[in-house]
Amino acid sequence: MKVLITGGAGYIGSHTAVELLESGYDIVIVDDFSNSSPEAIENIKKITNKDFSFYKCDINSKDALSAVFSHEKIEAVIHFAAYKAVGESCRLPIKYYSNNISGTINLLDVMNEYGCKKIVFSSSATVYGEPEENPMTEDFPLHPFNPYGTTKYIIEEILRDLYRADNEWGISILRYFNPIGAHHSGLIGERPNGIPNNIMPYICLVAKKKLEKLSVFGNDYPTRDGTGVRDYIHVVDLAKGHLKALEYIADKGICDSINLGTGCGYSVLELVNAFSRVNNVEVPYVITERRPGDLAEYYADPSKAEKVLGWKAELGIEDMVKSSWKFISNQQF
Ligand code: UD1
């Protein structure tokens, strides 16, 4: 089966590309390198020792996308290409609505034109907004509260409408919790672009002495040690979930939303301590004010993924912090 991966040079896309190639799929990657680099493409080839077609292409250009579909016999798409910085989305909402939503509409239109009706969509647990309780199941109400999250929610709605209109479509909507970690080779991972917003890249740059100290955003949350609790999931586990999601929709019309998380929450301090202990490096930190818009605690109920996909996260916090550090230690800044 030939699978198109949009945003395949990015953090989750590159790990998914590796898993697909290692499972015998043919892949085609499109990426505009707006938040990634050609090196990731080379490293996917190095890890797997396999070749594939790559197109430097912005999914906002329908002509460019059509050209890819006319050259390649694409049977399914895994769609990652999107902007993802929450803070920036609050400052520049139009940039986010335009790129994430228009790009996806272009993609769906071209897929329809070429009779390709299988898509795995990269959504986020952020579509739930603040949960009334934990763990979070897929039938929780959807209340995104920043433009980035709203783009994911709107695309989910578009996909549900598409399936209502034509139930030949096979659509898997994957709601990720907090992906961290990197491939065990140390060749691909999350390379921060400027000062990171997310916690793991920040911890890594502090450990590498490129940043002075981590600010822990608040220690007065109603959690076990007062710091925010999240469901961190290893990016390699997450990537494997995409393969299962592809198999799930391969031979049927369906539109289903599925959480990809571990079901287990760690606090900021637990994560920092695990990182220091496992990697034997210091991570100086200071407690600061809460970050506006942050939630105290959320984690997934991952039981639907196990039931319908036969997928379960396997890698623990130690693998996550170890592989993140291995990747960043190899990078020049
Ligand atoms: C954020 C996004 C979410 C996105 C996810 C993964 C928001 C509101 N949500 O989630 O939409 O899907 O990233 O990309 O931004 N923290 C610190 N110091 C730091 C950075 C973070 O203490 O320098 C804390 C946060 O307060 C939080 C935890 O670490 O408790 C995780 O933060 P982060 O990695 O930014 O992810 P989320 O905010 O959960």
Short mmCIF file of C-alpha atoms and ligand atoms in Angstrom, two decimals:
data_model
loop_
_atom_site.label_atom_id
_atom_site.label_comp_id
_atom_site.label_asym_id
_atom_site.label_seq_id
_atom_site.Cartn_x
_atom_site.Cartn_y
_atom_site.Cartn_z
CA MET A 1 0.00 0.00 0.00
CA LYS A 2 1.31 3.47 -0.88
CA VAL A 3 0.72 6.04 1.86
CA LEU A 4 1.19 9.79 1.56
CA ILE A 5 2.52 11.44 4.72
CA THR A 6 1.99 15.20 4.83
CA GLY A 7 4.44 16.85 7.20
CA GLY A 8 6.54 13.71 7.10
CA ALA A 9 9.78 15.55 7.92
CA GLY A 10 8.31 16.82 11.19
CA TYR A 11 8.55 15.40 14.67
CA ILE A 12 5.69 12.87 14.69
CA GLY A 13 5.62 12.50 10.88
CA SER A 14 9.26 11.35 10.66
CA HIS A 15 8.78 8.70 13.35
CA THR A 16 5.62 7.48 11.63
CA ALA A 17 7.48 7.31 8.30
CA VAL A 18 10.10 5.04 9.91
CA GLU A 19 7.46 2.71 11.37
CA LEU A 20 5.60 2.48 8.06
CA LEU A 21 8.75 1.74 6.06
CA GLU A 22 9.84 -0.88 8.57
CA SER A 23 6.43 -2.55 8.27
CA GLY A 24 6.74 -2.81 4.49
CA TYR A 25 4.57 0.13 3.37
CA ASP A 26 5.55 2.32 0.41
CA ILE A 27 5.51 5.94 1.42
CA VAL A 28 5.56 9.36 -0.19
CA ILE A 29 6.39 12.39 1.92
CA VAL A 30 5.37 15.98 1.27
CA ASP A 31 6.71 18.72 3.51
CA ASP A 32 7.46 22.42 3.03
CA PHE A 33 10.17 22.43 5.76
CA SER A 34 8.42 25.32 7.50
CA ASN A 35 9.21 23.66 10.84
CA SER A 36 11.56 20.83 9.80
CA SER A 37 14.61 20.21 7.65
CA PRO A 38 15.83 18.03 4.76
CA GLU A 39 18.10 16.26 7.25
CA ALA A 40 15.06 14.44 8.68
CA ILE A 41 14.35 12.94 5.24
CA GLU A 42 17.96 11.72 4.96
CA ASN A 43 17.82 10.29 8.47
CA ILE A 44 14.57 8.39 7.82
CA LYS A 45 16.39 6.74 4.89
CA LYS A 46 19.46 6.08 7.03
CA ILE A 47 17.46 4.43 9.83
CA THR A 48 15.38 2.22 7.55
CA ASN A 49 17.83 1.73 4.69
CA LYS A 50 14.85 2.31 2.36
CA ASP A 51 14.10 4.87 -0.30
CA PHE A 52 10.90 6.80 -1.04
CA SER A 53 9.66 9.80 -3.00
CA PHE A 54 9.80 13.21 -1.40
CA TYR A 55 8.13 16.40 -2.68
CA LYS A 56 8.89 19.81 -1.21
CA CYS A 57 5.35 21.04 -1.32
CA ASP A 58 3.03 23.33 0.61
CA ILE A 59 -0.40 21.73 0.99
CA ASN A 60 -1.90 25.17 0.49
CA SER A 61 -0.98 24.81 -3.17
CA LYS A 62 -3.66 22.61 -4.68
CA ASP A 63 -1.76 22.37 -7.96
CA ALA A 64 1.32 21.05 -6.19
CA LEU A 65 -0.76 18.48 -4.31
CA SER A 66 -2.54 17.40 -7.49
CA ALA A 67 0.83 16.89 -9.15
CA VAL A 68 1.85 14.52 -6.34
CA PHE A 69 -1.36 12.51 -6.69
CA SER A 70 -0.98 12.34 -10.46
CA HIS A 71 2.61 11.02 -10.19
CA GLU A 72 2.02 8.54 -7.39
CA LYS A 73 -0.75 6.05 -6.85
CA ILE A 74 -1.65 7.17 -3.34
CA GLU A 75 -4.04 4.81 -1.52
CA ALA A 76 -4.17 6.46 1.91
CA VAL A 77 -2.99 9.63 3.63
CA ILE A 78 -1.63 10.35 7.09
CA HIS A 79 -2.06 14.07 7.58
CA PHE A 80 0.31 15.88 9.95
CA ALA A 81 1.14 19.08 8.07
CA ALA A 82 0.02 21.97 10.27
CA TYR A 83 1.24 24.82 12.44
CA LYS A 84 1.27 23.80 16.09
CA ALA A 85 2.44 26.58 18.41
CA VAL A 86 -0.41 27.43 20.77
CA GLY A 87 0.97 30.84 21.83
CA GLU A 88 1.60 31.92 18.25
CA SER A 89 -1.91 30.81 17.28
CA CYS A 90 -3.32 33.26 19.85
CA ARG A 91 -1.27 36.10 18.35
CA LEU A 92 -1.77 35.15 14.70
CA PRO A 93 -5.09 33.30 14.49
CA ILE A 94 -5.61 33.93 10.77
CA LYS A 95 -2.25 32.35 9.98
CA TYR A 96 -3.42 29.21 11.81
CA TYR A 97 -6.97 29.06 10.46
CA SER A 98 -5.72 29.71 6.96
CA ASN A 99 -2.87 27.22 6.88
CA ASN A 100 -4.33 24.38 8.93
CA ILE A 101 -7.89 24.48 7.66
CA SER A 102 -7.43 25.58 4.03
CA GLY A 103 -4.52 23.18 3.63
CA THR A 104 -6.66 20.30 4.86
CA ILE A 105 -9.59 21.26 2.62
CA ASN A 106 -7.22 21.30 -0.38
CA LEU A 107 -5.92 17.90 0.58
CA LEU A 108 -9.40 16.39 0.99
CA ASP A 109 -10.52 17.89 -2.30
CA VAL A 110 -7.57 16.41 -4.18
CA MET A 111 -8.03 13.05 -2.43
CA ASN A 112 -11.68 13.02 -3.53
CA GLU A 113 -10.67 13.87 -7.09
CA TYR A 114 -8.29 10.90 -7.18
CA GLY A 115 -10.69 8.52 -5.41
CA CYS A 116 -8.41 8.20 -2.38
CA LYS A 117 -10.74 8.01 0.63
CA LYS A 118 -8.59 6.83 3.53
CA ILE A 119 -7.16 9.35 5.97
CA VAL A 120 -5.57 9.27 9.41
CA PHE A 121 -5.76 12.73 10.93
CA SER A 122 -3.41 14.16 13.51
CA SER A 123 -5.70 15.75 16.11
CA SER A 124 -4.94 16.64 19.70
CA ALA A 125 -6.33 16.17 23.19
CA THR A 126 -6.50 19.96 23.22
CA VAL A 127 -9.88 19.63 21.42
CA TYR A 128 -11.43 18.59 24.77
CA GLY A 129 -10.44 21.81 26.55
CA GLU A 130 -10.73 21.63 30.32
CA PRO A 131 -12.06 18.23 31.41
CA GLU A 132 -14.52 17.91 34.28
CA GLU A 133 -12.79 14.72 35.34
CA ASN A 134 -10.00 12.32 34.42
CA PRO A 135 -9.25 10.07 32.63
CA MET A 136 -10.68 11.56 29.43
CA THR A 137 -12.73 9.39 27.10
CA GLU A 138 -13.52 10.11 23.46
CA ASP A 139 -17.14 11.06 24.20
CA PHE A 140 -16.15 13.99 26.44
CA PRO A 141 -17.49 17.34 25.16
CA LEU A 142 -15.20 19.24 22.79
CA HIS A 143 -14.33 22.78 23.93
CA PRO A 144 -11.00 23.92 22.49
CA PHE A 145 -9.86 27.22 23.98
CA ASN A 146 -7.11 28.49 21.70
CA PRO A 147 -6.99 29.00 17.90
CA TYR A 148 -4.61 26.06 17.39
CA GLY A 149 -7.02 23.73 19.21
CA THR A 150 -9.96 25.21 17.33
CA THR A 151 -8.29 24.43 13.99
CA LYS A 152 -8.02 20.77 15.07
CA TYR A 153 -11.66 20.78 16.20
CA ILE A 154 -12.91 22.37 12.95
CA ILE A 155 -11.00 19.83 10.86
CA GLU A 156 -12.51 17.02 12.94
CA GLU A 157 -15.97 18.45 12.18
CA ILE A 158 -15.14 18.68 8.46
CA LEU A 159 -14.07 15.03 8.50
CA ARG A 160 -17.27 13.96 10.31
CA ASP A 161 -19.35 15.85 7.72
CA LEU A 162 -17.38 14.29 4.91
CA TYR A 163 -18.14 10.83 6.21
CA ARG A 164 -21.85 11.68 6.69
CA ALA A 165 -21.97 12.76 3.04
CA ASP A 166 -20.05 9.78 1.69
CA ASN A 167 -19.60 6.78 3.95
CA GLU A 168 -17.07 5.16 1.66
CA TRP A 169 -14.51 7.32 3.49
CA GLY A 170 -12.33 5.63 6.09
CA ILE A 171 -11.32 8.28 8.62
CA SER A 172 -9.33 7.86 11.77
CA ILE A 173 -9.03 10.90 14.02
CA LEU A 174 -6.19 10.45 16.50
CA ARG A 175 -6.22 12.67 19.58
CA TYR A 176 -2.68 12.80 20.91
CA PHE A 177 -1.83 13.56 24.50
CA ASN A 178 1.71 14.94 25.11
CA PRO A 179 4.26 13.35 22.76
CA ILE A 180 7.90 13.38 23.93
CA GLY A 181 10.93 11.12 23.33
CA ALA A 182 12.77 10.31 20.13
CA HIS A 183 13.83 7.38 17.95
CA HIS A 184 16.34 5.10 19.73
CA SER A 185 18.90 5.75 16.95
CA GLY A 186 19.17 9.37 18.12
CA LEU A 187 18.83 10.46 14.47
CA ILE A 188 15.31 11.91 14.49
CA GLY A 189 13.47 13.75 17.25
CA GLU A 190 11.98 17.10 18.18
CA ARG A 191 14.45 19.80 17.25
CA PRO A 192 13.51 23.08 18.91
CA ASN A 193 13.29 26.07 16.65
CA GLY A 194 14.20 29.07 18.84
CA ILE A 195 13.11 29.06 22.49
CA PRO A 196 10.82 26.06 23.03
CA ASN A 197 7.29 26.37 24.41
CA ASN A 198 6.82 22.71 25.27
CA ILE A 199 8.44 21.22 28.29
CA MET A 200 10.66 18.42 26.99
CA PRO A 201 12.61 20.47 24.42
CA TYR A 202 13.04 23.13 27.12
CA ILE A 203 14.39 20.62 29.65
CA CYS A 204 16.82 19.30 27.02
CA LEU A 205 18.19 22.76 26.23
CA VAL A 206 18.66 23.49 29.94
CA ALA A 207 20.47 20.16 30.36
CA LYS A 208 22.66 21.08 27.37
CA LYS A 209 23.38 24.44 29.06
CA LYS A 210 21.92 26.39 26.14
CA LEU A 211 19.26 27.81 28.47
CA GLU A 212 19.96 28.73 32.06
CA LYS A 213 17.05 27.16 33.90
CA LEU A 214 13.58 25.77 33.46
CA SER A 215 10.65 27.83 34.71
CA VAL A 216 8.16 25.49 36.34
CA PHE A 217 4.86 27.21 35.64
CA GLY A 218 3.12 27.11 39.03
CA ASN A 219 3.31 24.77 42.03
CA ASP A 220 -0.10 25.61 43.47
CA TYR A 221 -2.27 23.41 41.24
CA PRO A 222 -4.52 20.87 42.96
CA THR A 223 -2.18 18.01 41.96
CA ARG A 224 0.02 15.68 44.03
CA ASP A 225 3.02 18.05 44.12
CA GLY A 226 1.28 21.24 42.95
CA THR A 227 2.75 21.19 39.40
CA GLY A 228 0.83 20.40 36.20
CA VAL A 229 0.15 16.77 35.35
CA ARG A 230 0.15 15.48 31.75
CA ASP A 231 -0.09 12.17 29.94
CA TYR A 232 3.34 12.01 28.25
CA ILE A 233 3.52 9.46 25.45
CA HIS A 234 6.62 8.19 23.65
CA VAL A 235 6.63 9.39 20.03
CA VAL A 236 7.56 5.88 18.81
CA ASP A 237 4.47 4.43 20.50
CA LEU A 238 2.44 7.23 18.97
CA ALA A 239 3.88 6.48 15.52
CA LYS A 240 2.92 2.82 15.90
CA GLY A 241 -0.64 3.91 16.70
CA HIS A 242 -0.83 5.40 13.18
CA LEU A 243 -0.08 2.04 11.59
CA LYS A 244 -2.86 0.45 13.59
CA ALA A 245 -5.19 3.29 12.63
CA LEU A 246 -4.39 2.72 8.94
CA GLU A 247 -5.18 -0.99 9.27
CA TYR A 248 -8.40 -0.13 11.09
CA ILE A 249 -9.78 1.95 8.19
CA ALA A 250 -8.18 -0.01 5.33
CA ASP A 251 -11.17 -2.07 4.27
CA LYS A 252 -14.19 -0.22 5.61
CA GLY A 253 -16.07 3.07 5.61
CA ILE A 254 -15.83 4.55 9.10
CA CYS A 255 -15.13 7.80 10.93
CA ASP A 256 -13.85 7.29 14.44
CA SER A 257 -11.98 9.41 17.01
CA ILE A 258 -9.44 7.68 19.22
CA ASN A 259 -7.25 8.89 22.10
CA LEU A 260 -3.56 8.03 21.93
CA GLY A 261 -2.16 8.34 25.43
CA THR A 262 -0.79 6.07 28.13
CA GLY A 263 -3.47 6.63 30.77
CA CYS A 264 -0.78 7.67 33.23
CA GLY A 265 -0.04 11.24 34.32
CA TYR A 266 3.32 12.69 35.44
CA SER A 267 3.84 16.07 37.07
CA VAL A 268 6.38 18.60 35.83
CA LEU A 269 8.65 17.85 38.80
CA GLU A 270 8.34 14.09 38.29
CA LEU A 271 9.37 14.55 34.66
CA VAL A 272 12.31 16.79 35.56
CA ASN A 273 13.48 14.36 38.25
CA ALA A 274 13.18 11.35 35.93
CA PHE A 275 15.21 13.23 33.29
CA SER A 276 18.00 14.09 35.75
CA ARG A 277 18.14 10.65 37.31
CA VAL A 278 18.07 8.57 34.11
CA ASN A 279 20.46 10.80 32.16
CA ASN A 280 22.62 11.81 35.08
CA VAL A 281 22.47 15.50 34.18
CA GLU A 282 21.38 18.51 36.14
CA VAL A 283 18.26 20.46 35.20
CA PRO A 284 18.22 23.65 37.28
CA TYR A 285 14.71 25.04 37.70
CA VAL A 286 12.78 27.80 39.39
CA ILE A 287 9.11 27.90 40.31
CA THR A 288 7.33 30.78 38.57
CA GLU A 289 3.77 31.99 38.01
CA ARG A 290 1.26 29.75 36.25
CA ARG A 291 1.25 30.07 32.45
CA PRO A 292 -2.07 31.57 31.34
CA GLY A 293 -4.29 28.95 29.69
CA ASP A 294 -2.59 25.94 31.32
CA LEU A 295 -4.73 23.23 32.87
CA ALA A 296 -3.93 21.53 36.16
CA GLU A 297 -4.16 17.92 35.10
CA TYR A 298 -5.34 15.74 32.26
CA TYR A 299 -4.69 12.24 31.07
CA ALA A 300 -6.27 9.81 28.65
CA ASP A 301 -8.48 6.82 29.01
CA PRO A 302 -6.66 4.81 26.32
CA SER A 303 -8.98 1.78 26.46
CA LYS A 304 -10.75 2.52 23.15
CA ALA A 305 -7.40 2.42 21.30
CA GLU A 306 -6.69 -0.97 22.80
CA LYS A 307 -10.17 -2.25 21.97
CA VAL A 308 -10.55 -1.01 18.39
CA LEU A 309 -6.94 -0.70 17.22
CA GLY A 310 -5.27 -3.37 19.33
CA TRP A 311 -2.76 -0.66 20.31
CA LYS A 312 -1.31 0.13 23.69
CA ALA A 313 1.61 2.37 24.67
CA GLU A 314 4.58 0.22 25.65
CA LEU A 315 7.43 2.60 26.45
CA GLY A 316 7.67 4.20 29.86
CA ILE A 317 8.91 7.52 31.18
CA GLU A 318 12.52 6.30 31.35
CA ASP A 319 12.64 5.52 27.63
CA MET A 320 11.02 8.88 26.96
CA VAL A 321 13.57 10.97 28.86
CA LYS A 322 16.54 8.87 27.73
CA SER A 323 15.75 9.02 24.02
CA SER A 324 14.91 12.76 24.13
CA TRP A 325 18.33 13.44 25.63
CA LYS A 326 20.14 11.12 23.21
CA PHE A 327 18.68 13.05 20.27
CA ILE A 328 19.39 16.51 21.67
CA SER A 329 22.92 15.56 22.79
CA ASN A 330 23.72 14.79 19.13
CA GLN A 331 22.44 18.12 17.84
CA GLN A 332 24.50 21.24 17.19
CA PHE A 333 22.90 24.55 18.13
C1 UD1 B 1 0.58 22.08 24.81
C2 UD1 B 1 -0.63 22.61 24.10
C3 UD1 B 1 -1.35 21.50 23.42
C4 UD1 B 1 -0.42 20.70 22.53
C5 UD1 B 1 0.71 20.18 23.41
C6 UD1 B 1 1.71 19.33 22.66
C7 UD1 B 1 -1.37 24.50 25.51
C8 UD1 B 1 -2.48 25.06 26.32
N1 UD1 B 1 -1.53 23.27 25.03
O1 UD1 B 1 0.14 21.27 25.86
O2 UD1 B 1 -2.38 22.05 22.65
O3 UD1 B 1 -1.13 19.66 21.92
O4 UD1 B 1 1.38 21.30 23.97
O5 UD1 B 1 2.43 20.07 21.75
O6 UD1 B 1 -0.36 25.15 25.31
N2 UD1 B 1 5.69 23.62 31.61
C9 UD1 B 1 6.55 24.23 32.49
N3 UD1 B 1 7.59 24.96 31.99
C10 UD1 B 1 7.81 25.10 30.64
C11 UD1 B 1 6.92 24.46 29.74
C12 UD1 B 1 5.87 23.75 30.26
O7 UD1 B 1 6.39 24.14 33.71
O8 UD1 B 1 8.77 25.80 30.25
C13 UD1 B 1 4.58 22.79 32.13
C14 UD1 B 1 3.20 23.25 31.74
O9 UD1 B 1 2.69 24.18 32.67
C15 UD1 B 1 2.44 21.92 31.74
C16 UD1 B 1 3.49 20.89 31.30
O10 UD1 B 1 4.74 21.50 31.58
O11 UD1 B 1 2.01 21.59 33.03
C17 UD1 B 1 3.42 20.53 29.83
O12 UD1 B 1 3.50 21.71 29.06
P1 UD1 B 1 3.67 21.67 27.45
O13 UD1 B 1 4.78 20.75 27.09
O14 UD1 B 1 3.76 23.08 26.98
O15 UD1 B 1 2.34 20.98 26.95
P2 UD1 B 1 0.80 21.38 27.25
O16 UD1 B 1 0.70 22.76 27.74
O17 UD1 B 1 0.22 20.29 28.06
#
